[in-house]
Short mmCIF file of C-alpha atoms and ligand atoms in Angstrom, two decimals:
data_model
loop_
_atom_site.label_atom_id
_atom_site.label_comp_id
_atom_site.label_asym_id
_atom_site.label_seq_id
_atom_site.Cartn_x
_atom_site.Cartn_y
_atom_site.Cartn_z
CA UNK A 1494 -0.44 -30.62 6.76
CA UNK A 1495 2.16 -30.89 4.00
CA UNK A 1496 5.72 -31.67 4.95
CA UNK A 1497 7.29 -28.52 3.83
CA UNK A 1498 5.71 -27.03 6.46
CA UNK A 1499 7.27 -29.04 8.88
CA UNK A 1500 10.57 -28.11 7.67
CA UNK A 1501 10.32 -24.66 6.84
CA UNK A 1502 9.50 -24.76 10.82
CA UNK A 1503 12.26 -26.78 11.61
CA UNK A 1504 14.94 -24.47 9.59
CA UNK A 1505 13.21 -21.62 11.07
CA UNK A 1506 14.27 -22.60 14.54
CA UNK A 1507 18.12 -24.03 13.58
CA UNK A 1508 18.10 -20.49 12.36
CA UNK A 1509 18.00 -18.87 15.62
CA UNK A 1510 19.27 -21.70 17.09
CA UNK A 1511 22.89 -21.07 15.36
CA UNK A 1512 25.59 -23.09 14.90
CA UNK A 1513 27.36 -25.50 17.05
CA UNK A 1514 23.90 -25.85 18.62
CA UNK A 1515 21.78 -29.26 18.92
CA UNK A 1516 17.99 -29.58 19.92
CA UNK A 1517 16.54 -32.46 21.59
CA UNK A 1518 12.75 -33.05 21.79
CA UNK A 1519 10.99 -36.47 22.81
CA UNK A 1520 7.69 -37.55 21.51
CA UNK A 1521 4.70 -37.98 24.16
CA UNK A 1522 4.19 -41.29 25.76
CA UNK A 1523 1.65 -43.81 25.62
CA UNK A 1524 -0.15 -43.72 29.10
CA UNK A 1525 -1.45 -46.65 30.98
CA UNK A 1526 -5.34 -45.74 31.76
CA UNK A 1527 -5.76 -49.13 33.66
CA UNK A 1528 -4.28 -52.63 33.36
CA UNK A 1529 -3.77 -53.46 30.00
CA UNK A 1530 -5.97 -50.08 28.15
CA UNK A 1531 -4.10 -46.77 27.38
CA UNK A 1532 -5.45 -43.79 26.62
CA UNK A 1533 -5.78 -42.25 23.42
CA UNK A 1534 -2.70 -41.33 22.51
CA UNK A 1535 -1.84 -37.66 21.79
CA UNK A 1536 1.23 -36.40 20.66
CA UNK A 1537 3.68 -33.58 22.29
CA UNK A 1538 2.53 -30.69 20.97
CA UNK A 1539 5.81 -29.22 19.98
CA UNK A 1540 7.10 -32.40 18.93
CA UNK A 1541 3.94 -32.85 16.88
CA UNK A 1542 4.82 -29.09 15.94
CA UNK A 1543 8.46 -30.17 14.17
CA UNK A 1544 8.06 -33.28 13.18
CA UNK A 1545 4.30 -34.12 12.40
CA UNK A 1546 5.01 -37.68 13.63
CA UNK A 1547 2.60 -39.06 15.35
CA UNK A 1548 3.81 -42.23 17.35
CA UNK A 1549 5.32 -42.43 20.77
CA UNK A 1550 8.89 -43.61 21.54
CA UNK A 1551 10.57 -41.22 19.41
CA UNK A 1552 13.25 -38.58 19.62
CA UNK A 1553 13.87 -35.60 17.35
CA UNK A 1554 17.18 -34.19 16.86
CA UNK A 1555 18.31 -31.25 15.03
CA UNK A 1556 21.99 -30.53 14.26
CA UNK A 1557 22.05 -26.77 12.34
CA UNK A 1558 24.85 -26.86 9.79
CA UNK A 1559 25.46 -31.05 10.26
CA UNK A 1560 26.80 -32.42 7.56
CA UNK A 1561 25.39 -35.69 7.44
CA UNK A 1562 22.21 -34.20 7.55
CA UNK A 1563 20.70 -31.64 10.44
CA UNK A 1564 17.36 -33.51 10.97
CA UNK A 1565 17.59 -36.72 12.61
CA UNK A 1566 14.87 -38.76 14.18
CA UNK A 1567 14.80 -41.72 16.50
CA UNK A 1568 12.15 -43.91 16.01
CA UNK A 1569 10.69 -47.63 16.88
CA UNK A 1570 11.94 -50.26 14.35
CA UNK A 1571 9.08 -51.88 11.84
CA UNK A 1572 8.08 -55.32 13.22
CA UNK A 1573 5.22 -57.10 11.88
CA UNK A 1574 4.60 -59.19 14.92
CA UNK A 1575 3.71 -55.51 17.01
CA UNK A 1576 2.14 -54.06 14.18
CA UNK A 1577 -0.62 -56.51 14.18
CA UNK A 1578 -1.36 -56.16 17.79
CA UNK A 1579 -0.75 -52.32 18.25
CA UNK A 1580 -0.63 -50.53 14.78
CA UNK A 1581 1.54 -49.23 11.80
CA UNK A 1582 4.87 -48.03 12.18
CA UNK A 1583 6.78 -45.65 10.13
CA UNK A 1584 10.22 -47.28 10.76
CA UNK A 1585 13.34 -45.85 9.93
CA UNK A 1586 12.87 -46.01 6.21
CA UNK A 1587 9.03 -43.97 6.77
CA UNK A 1588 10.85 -41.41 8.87
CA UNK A 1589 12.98 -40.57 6.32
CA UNK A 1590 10.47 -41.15 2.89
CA UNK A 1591 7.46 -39.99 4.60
CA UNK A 1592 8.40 -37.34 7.47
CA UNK A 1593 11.20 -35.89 5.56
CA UNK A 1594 14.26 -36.43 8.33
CA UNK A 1595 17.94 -36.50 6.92
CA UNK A 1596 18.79 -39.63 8.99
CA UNK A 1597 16.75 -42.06 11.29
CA UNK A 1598 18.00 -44.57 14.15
CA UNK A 1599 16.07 -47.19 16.25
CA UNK A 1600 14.80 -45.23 19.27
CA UNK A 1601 16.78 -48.77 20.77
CA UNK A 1602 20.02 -47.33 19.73
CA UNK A 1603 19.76 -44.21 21.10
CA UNK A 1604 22.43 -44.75 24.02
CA UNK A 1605 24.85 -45.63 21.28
CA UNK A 1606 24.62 -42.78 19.46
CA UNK A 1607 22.88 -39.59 21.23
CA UNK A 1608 26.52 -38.94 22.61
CA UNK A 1609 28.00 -38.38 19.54
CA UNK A 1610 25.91 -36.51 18.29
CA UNK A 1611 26.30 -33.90 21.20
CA UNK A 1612 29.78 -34.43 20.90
CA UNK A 1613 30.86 -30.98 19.85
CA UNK A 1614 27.74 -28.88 20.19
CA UNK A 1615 28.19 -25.97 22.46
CA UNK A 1616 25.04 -25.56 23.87
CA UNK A 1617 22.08 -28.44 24.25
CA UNK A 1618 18.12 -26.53 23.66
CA UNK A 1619 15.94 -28.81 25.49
CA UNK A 1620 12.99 -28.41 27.72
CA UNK A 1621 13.70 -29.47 31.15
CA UNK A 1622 11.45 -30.70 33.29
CA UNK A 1623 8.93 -32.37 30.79
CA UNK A 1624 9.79 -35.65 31.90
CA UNK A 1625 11.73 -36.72 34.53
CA UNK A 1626 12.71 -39.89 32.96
CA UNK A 1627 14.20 -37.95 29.83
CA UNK A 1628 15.88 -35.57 31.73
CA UNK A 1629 17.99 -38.03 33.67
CA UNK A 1630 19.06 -39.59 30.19
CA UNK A 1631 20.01 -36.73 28.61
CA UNK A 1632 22.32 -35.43 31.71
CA UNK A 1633 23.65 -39.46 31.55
CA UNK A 1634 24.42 -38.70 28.01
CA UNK A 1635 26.30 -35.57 29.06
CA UNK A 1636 28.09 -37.32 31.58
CA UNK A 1637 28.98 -39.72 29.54
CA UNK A 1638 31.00 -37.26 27.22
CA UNK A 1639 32.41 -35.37 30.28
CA UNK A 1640 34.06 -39.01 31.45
CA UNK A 1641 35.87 -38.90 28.27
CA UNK A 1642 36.74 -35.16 28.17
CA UNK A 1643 40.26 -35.85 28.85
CA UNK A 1644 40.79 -37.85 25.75
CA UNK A 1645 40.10 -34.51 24.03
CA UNK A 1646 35.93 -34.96 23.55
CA UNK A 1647 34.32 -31.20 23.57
CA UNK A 1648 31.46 -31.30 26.03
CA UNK A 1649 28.73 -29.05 25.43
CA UNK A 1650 28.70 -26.06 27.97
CA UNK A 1651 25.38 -24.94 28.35
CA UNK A 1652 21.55 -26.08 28.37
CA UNK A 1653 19.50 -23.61 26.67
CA UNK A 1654 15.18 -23.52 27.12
CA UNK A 1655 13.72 -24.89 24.03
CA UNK A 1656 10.35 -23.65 24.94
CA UNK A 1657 12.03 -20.13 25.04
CA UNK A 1658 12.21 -20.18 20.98
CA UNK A 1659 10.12 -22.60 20.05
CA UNK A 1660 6.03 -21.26 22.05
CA UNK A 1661 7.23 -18.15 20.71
CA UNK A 1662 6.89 -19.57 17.32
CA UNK A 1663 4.06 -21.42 17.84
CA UNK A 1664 1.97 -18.61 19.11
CA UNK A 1665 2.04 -17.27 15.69
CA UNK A 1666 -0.22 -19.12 13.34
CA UNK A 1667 0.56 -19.58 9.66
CA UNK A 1668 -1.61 -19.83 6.70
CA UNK A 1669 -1.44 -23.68 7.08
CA UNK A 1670 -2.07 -23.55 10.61
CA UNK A 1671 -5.15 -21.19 10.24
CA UNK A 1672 -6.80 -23.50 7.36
CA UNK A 1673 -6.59 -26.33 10.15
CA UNK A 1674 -8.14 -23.79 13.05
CA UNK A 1675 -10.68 -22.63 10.54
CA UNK A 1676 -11.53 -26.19 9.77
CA UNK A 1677 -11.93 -27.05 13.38
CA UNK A 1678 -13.87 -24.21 14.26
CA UNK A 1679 -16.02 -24.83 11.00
CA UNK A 1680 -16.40 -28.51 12.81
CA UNK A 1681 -17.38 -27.34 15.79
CA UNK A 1682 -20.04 -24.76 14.90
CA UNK A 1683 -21.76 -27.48 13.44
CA UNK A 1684 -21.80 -29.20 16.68
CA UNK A 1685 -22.83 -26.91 19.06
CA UNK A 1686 -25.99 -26.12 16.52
CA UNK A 1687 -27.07 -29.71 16.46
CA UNK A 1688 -26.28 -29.50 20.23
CA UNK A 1689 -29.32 -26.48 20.34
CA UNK A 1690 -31.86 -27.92 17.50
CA UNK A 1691 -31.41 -31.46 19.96
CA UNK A 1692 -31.88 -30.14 23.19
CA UNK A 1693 -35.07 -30.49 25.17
CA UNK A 1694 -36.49 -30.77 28.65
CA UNK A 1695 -36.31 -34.72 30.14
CA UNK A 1696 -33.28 -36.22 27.76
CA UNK A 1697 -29.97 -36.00 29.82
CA UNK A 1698 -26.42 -33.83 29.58
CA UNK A 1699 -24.98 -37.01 28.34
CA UNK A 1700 -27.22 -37.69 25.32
CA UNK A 1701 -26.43 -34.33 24.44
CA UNK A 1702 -22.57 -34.54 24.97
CA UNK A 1703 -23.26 -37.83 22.44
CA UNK A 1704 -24.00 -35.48 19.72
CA UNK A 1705 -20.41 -33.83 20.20
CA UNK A 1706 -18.86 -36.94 19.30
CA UNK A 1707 -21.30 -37.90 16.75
CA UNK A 1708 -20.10 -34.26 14.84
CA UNK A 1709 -16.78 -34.59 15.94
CA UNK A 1710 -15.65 -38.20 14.84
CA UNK A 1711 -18.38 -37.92 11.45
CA UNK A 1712 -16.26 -35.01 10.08
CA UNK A 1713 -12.26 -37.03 11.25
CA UNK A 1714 -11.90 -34.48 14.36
CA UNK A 1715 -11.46 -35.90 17.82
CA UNK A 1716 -11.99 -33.89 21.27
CA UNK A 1717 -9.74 -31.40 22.31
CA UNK A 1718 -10.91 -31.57 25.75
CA UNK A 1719 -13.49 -32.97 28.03
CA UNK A 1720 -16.64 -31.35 27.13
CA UNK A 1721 -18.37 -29.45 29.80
CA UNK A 1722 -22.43 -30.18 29.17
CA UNK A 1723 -23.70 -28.60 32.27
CA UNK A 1724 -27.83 -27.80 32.97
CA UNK A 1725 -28.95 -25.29 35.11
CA UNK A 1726 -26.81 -25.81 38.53
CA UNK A 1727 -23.93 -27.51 36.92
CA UNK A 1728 -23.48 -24.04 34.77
CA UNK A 1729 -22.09 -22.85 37.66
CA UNK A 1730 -19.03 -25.33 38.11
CA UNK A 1731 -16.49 -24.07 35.74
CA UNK A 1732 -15.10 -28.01 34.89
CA UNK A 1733 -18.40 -29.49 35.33
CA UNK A 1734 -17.62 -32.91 32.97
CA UNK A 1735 -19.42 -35.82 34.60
CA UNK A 1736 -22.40 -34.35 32.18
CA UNK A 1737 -24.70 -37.26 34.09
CA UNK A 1738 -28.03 -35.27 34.86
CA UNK A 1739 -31.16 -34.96 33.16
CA UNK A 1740 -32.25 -31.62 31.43
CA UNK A 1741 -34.83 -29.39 33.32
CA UNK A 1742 -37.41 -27.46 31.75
CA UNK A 1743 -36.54 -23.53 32.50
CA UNK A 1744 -32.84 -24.51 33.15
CA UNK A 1745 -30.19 -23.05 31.00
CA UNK A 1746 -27.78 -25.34 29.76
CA UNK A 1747 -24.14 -24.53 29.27
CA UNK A 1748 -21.95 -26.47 26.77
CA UNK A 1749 -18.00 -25.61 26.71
CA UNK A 1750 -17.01 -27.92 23.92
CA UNK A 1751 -14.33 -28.35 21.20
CA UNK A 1752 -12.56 -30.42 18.84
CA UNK A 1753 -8.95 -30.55 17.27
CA UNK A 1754 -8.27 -31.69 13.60
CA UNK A 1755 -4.40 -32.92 12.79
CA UNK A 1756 -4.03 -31.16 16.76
CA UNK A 1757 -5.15 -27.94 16.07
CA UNK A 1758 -8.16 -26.78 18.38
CA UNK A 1759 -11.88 -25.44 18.68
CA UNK A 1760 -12.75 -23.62 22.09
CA UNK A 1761 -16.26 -22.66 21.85
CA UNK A 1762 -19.23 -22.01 24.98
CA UNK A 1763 -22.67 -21.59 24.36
CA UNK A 1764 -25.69 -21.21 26.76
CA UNK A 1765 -29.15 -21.65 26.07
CA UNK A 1766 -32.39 -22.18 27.81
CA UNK A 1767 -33.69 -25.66 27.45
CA UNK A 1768 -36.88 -25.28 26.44
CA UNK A 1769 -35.86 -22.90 24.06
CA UNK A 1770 -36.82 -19.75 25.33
CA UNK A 1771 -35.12 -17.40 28.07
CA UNK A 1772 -36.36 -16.45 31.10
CA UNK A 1773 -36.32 -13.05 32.18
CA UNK A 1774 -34.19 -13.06 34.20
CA UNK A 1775 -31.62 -15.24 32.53
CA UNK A 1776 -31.83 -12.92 29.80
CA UNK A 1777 -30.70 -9.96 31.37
CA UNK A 1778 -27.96 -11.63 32.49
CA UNK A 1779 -27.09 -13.41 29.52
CA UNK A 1780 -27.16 -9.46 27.95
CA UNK A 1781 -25.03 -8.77 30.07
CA UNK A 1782 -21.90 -11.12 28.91
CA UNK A 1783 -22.77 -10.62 25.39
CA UNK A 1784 -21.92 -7.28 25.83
CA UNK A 1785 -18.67 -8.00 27.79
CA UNK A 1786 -18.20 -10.38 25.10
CA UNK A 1787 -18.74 -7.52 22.11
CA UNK A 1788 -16.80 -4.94 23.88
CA UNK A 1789 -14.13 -7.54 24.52
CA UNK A 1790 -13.82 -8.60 21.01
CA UNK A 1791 -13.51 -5.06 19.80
CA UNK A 1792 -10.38 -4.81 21.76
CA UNK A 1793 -9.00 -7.27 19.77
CA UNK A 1794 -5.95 -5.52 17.15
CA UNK A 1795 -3.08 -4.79 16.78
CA UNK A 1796 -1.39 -2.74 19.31
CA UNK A 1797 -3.52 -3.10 21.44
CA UNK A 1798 -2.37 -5.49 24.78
CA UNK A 1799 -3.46 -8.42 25.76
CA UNK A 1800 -5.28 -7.88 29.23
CA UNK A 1801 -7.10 -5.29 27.04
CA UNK A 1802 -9.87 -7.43 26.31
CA UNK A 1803 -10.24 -8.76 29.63
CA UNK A 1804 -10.60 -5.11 31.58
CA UNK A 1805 -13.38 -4.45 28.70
CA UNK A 1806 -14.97 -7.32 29.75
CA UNK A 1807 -14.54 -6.83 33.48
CA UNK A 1808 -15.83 -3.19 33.14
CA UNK A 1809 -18.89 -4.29 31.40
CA UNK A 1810 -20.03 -7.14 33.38
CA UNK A 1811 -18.99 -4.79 36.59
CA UNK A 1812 -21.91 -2.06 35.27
CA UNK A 1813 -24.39 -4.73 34.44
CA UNK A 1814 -24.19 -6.01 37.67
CA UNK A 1815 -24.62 -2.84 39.39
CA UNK A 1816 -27.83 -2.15 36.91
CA UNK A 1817 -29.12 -5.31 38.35
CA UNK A 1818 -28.19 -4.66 41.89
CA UNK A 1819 -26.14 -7.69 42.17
CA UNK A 1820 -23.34 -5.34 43.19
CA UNK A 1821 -24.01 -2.49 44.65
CA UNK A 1822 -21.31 0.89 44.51
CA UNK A 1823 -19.43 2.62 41.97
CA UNK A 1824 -17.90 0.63 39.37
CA UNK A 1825 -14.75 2.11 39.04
CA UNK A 1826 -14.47 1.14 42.62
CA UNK A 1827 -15.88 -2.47 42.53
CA UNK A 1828 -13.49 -2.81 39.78
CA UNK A 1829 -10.77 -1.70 41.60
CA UNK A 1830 -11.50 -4.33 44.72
CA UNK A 1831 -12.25 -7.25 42.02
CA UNK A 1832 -16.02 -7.17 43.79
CA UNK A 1833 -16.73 -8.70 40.01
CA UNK A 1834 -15.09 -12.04 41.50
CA UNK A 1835 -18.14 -13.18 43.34
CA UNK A 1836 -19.58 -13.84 39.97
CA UNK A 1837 -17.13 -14.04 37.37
CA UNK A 1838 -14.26 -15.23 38.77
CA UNK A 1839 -11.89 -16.38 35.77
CA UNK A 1840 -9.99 -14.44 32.92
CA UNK A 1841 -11.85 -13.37 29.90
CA UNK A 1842 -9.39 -15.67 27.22
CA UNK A 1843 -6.30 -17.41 26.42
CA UNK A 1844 -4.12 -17.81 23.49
CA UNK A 1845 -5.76 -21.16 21.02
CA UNK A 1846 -3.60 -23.93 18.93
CA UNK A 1847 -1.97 -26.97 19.03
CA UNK A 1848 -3.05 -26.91 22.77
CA UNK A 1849 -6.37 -25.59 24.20
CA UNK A 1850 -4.85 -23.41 26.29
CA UNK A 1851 -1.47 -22.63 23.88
CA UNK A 1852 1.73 -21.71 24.49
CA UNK A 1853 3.16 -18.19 24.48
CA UNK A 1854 4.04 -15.98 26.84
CA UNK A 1855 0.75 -13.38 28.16
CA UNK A 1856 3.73 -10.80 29.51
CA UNK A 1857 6.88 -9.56 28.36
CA UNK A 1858 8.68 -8.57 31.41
CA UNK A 1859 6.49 -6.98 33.51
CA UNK A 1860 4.25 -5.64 30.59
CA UNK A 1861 1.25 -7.45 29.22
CA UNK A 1862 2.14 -8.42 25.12
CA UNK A 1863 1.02 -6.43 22.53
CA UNK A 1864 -1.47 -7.91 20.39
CA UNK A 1865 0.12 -8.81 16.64
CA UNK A 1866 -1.59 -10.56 13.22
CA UNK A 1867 -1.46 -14.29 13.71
CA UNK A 1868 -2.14 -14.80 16.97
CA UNK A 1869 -5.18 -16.52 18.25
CA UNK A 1870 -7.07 -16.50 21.39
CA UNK A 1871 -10.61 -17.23 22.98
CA UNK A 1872 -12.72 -14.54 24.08
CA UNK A 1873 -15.16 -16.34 26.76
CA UNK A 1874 -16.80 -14.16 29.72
CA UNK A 1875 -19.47 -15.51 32.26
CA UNK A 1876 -21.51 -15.07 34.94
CA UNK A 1877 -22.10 -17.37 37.56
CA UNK A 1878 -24.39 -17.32 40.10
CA UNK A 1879 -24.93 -20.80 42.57
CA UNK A 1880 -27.71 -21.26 44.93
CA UNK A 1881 -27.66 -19.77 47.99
CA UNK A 1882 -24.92 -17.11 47.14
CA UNK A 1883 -25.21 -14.50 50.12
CA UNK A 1884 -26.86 -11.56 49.09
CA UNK A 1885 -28.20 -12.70 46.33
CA UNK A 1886 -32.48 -12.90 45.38
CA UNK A 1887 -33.33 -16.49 44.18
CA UNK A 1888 -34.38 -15.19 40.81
CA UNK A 1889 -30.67 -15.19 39.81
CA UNK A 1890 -29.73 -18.51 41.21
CA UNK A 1891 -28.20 -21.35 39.41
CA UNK A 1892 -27.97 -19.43 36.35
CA UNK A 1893 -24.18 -19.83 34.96
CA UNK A 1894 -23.45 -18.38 31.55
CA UNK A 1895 -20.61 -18.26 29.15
CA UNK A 1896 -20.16 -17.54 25.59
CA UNK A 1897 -16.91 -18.25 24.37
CA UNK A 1898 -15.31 -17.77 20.30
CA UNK A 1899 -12.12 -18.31 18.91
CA UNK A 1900 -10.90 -14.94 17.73
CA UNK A 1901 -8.25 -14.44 15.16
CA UNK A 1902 -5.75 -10.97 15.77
CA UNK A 1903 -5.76 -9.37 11.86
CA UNK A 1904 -3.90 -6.71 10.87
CA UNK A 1905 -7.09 -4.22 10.55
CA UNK A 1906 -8.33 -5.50 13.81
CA UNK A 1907 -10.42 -9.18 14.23
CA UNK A 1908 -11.88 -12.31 12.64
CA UNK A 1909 -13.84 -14.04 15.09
CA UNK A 1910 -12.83 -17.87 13.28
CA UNK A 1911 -16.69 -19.63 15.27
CA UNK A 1912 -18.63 -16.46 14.11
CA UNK A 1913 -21.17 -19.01 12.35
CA UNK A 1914 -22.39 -19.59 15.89
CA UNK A 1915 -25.52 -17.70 16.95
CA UNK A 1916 -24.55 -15.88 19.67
CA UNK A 1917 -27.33 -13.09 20.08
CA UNK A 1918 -30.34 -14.77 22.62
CA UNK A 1919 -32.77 -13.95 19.80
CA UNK A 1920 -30.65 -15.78 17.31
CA UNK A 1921 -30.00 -18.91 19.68
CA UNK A 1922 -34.13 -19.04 20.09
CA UNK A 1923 -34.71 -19.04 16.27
CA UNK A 1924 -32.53 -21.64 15.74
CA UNK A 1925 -33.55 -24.01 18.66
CA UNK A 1926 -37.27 -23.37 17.15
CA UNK A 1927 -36.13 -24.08 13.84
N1 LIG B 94 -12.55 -25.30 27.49
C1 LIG B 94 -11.52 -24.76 28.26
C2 LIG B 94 -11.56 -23.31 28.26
O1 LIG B 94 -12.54 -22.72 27.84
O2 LIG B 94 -10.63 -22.67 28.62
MN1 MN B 95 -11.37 -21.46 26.52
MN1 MN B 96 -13.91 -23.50 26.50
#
């Protein structure tokens, strides 16, 4: 991603931020996974949003209308002795070059000069609540202007929610932003093919989860969540990841995976049989949340809200089940008492970016949000049906399906961004034969 994009973002939000106004966002920290390993590091996404800088211990500030520059960022000093343990470091003179910020600080000095710089700001936008930690600085930082109030320093008055302005933004994808989703979907498709051409009875969910990160790191993307590689019972635990058992013949197998590139995300589900062809009774219910799926997807434009999708899905996997006699009544009725719950018991999407699950809000008020160009958002029914569920004939049991796409809102209606994914059962069978 190019750094004008960064900063048209950042002067988009000191434009509604106004003057007299300061913004404070920390970077992510690095997080001890046991004695002396971390994890993978992954930024904040919003920080990772403004600033595109991606090392921990760092602070952005913006100042609209600052004179000495509006953009500053806090940041670790270079230091050649760290670097050659733990990695590059942009410094103070990269922040500025590199990342395009008007002034840069040692994230050491902070304490020195955070104060000032909120010295005669009205109102402070900040998220509270992200870290504890942070919090209890900032409000020190405060304080420590409101000690000195008396000798004529103007405290600012008022916190003001960051998140408010800025997930409001974010859940509106740009050109730039969309190239990056496209890319990771593009990724991904690939992945979840070689996933089906790979699969076969006797190798284990883990040997296929290998092929994820085979695709994955091969093509510079990394994982944008655990993947869920889950055969034949373990389709029917919704965040299945221990992916340890082997692969049955007549199983279906059901792989939620994804990757991000530069942070942006992939969300796709696919479930196939095994051995490459589906029984008859998994396909019937597999036909079943394709069509929820297809029905769901054509709710997708403009206008339109966005629970939408999810009672079109809801209605259609409601009036398969009744065909089936899984539920038995009218469907306006089981609908109505959420009798669809027994077997599909989460929502039918959620909105897809820097985060798997992205920011934005799903209501305004009390009304669900109208659907408008730029947004994205999975579309991902299921059925699942465990052993032993009461009422139920064993024919049905320990089949769990879901088929899940990335869809894009356009102004004439959709673009579903994974559509190179077979998705039809026929299609899925060629392709595994192929
Ligand atoms: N992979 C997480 C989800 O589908 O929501
Ligand atoms: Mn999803
Ligand atoms: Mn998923």
């Amino acid at each position: 991603m190019k750094p004008a994009e960064f900063k048209r973002r950042r002067h988009q939000l000191m434009k509604m931020m106004g003057k007299n106004t300061i913004a404070i966002l920390p970077s992510a920290s690095e997080i001890i996974r046991n004695r002396d390993a971390h994890f993978p590091f992954r930024q904040d996404s919003d920080f990772l949003y403004l600033t595109g800088f991606n090392e921990p211990e760092a602070v952005m500030v913006l100042i609209p209308g600052r004179k000495h520059g509006e953009y500053i960022l806090f940041c670790r000093e270079k230091n050649p002795e760290q670097e050659t343990w733990n990695g590059r470091r942009a410094g103070q003179e990269g922040a500025v070059e590199i990342y395009g910020a008007d002034d840069s600080f040692p994230i050491d000095d902070i304490d020195d000069i955070l104060p000032g710089l909120l010295e005669g700001t009205d109102s402070i936008y900040y998220t509270m609540g992200g870290s504890a930690e942070f919090d209890k600085r900032l409000i020190g930082w405060v304080n420590h202007i409101k000690a000195q109030s008396r000798a004529g320093l103007h405290v600012p008055s008022e916190f003001v929610s960051l998140d408010y302005i800025l997930h409001d933004m974010r859940l509106f994808k740009s050109r730039e932003e969309l190239r990056l989703m496209r890319k990771a979907a593009t990724i991904n498709v690939r992945a979840h093919k070689r996933a089906m051409k790979l699969c076969a009875p006797g190798k284990h969910e883990y040997q296929i989860e290998a092929e994820f990160d085979h695709e994955y790191r091969s093509h510079n993307a990394s994982h944008a969540y655990s993947s869920i590689v889950g055969g034949g019972a373990n389709g029917c635990i919704l965040h299945y990841t221990e992916n340890t058992d082997p692969l049955q013949d007549g199983d279906l197998l059901l792989i939620d995976a994804g990757c991000e590139v530069e942070g942006y995300a992939s969300d796709i589900t696919r479930t196939f049989p095994i051995n490459g062809k589906y029984s008859k009774a998994q396909r019937e219910l597999y036909d079943i949340v394709l069509a929820a799926h297809t029905a769901a997807v054509k709710k997708v434009k403009p206008g339109n809200h966005w629970n939408d999708p999810h009672n079109a899905a809801v209605r259609v996997i409601t009036r398969g089940l009744v065909e089936l006699k899984l539920l038995k009544g009218s469907v306006s009725k089981l609908i109505k008492e959420q009798a669809y719950r027994k077997f599909y018991m989460h929502r039918t999407g959620h909105w897809l970016g820097l985060d798997v699950h992205d920011v934005g809000d799903y209501k305004v008020g009390d009304q669900w949000r109208l659907l408008e160009p730029g947004m994205v958002m999975t579309i991902e029914p299921g059925i699942y049906i465990p052993a032993k569920t009461r009422g139920v004939h064993r024919k049905w049991w320990d089949i769990g399906i879901r088929i899940e796409d990335d869809v894009l809102v356009t102004r004439q209606g959709y673009e579903i961004l994974t559509d190179g994914l077979p998705r039809k059962a026929s299609e899925i069978e060629a392709l595994m034969a192929s």
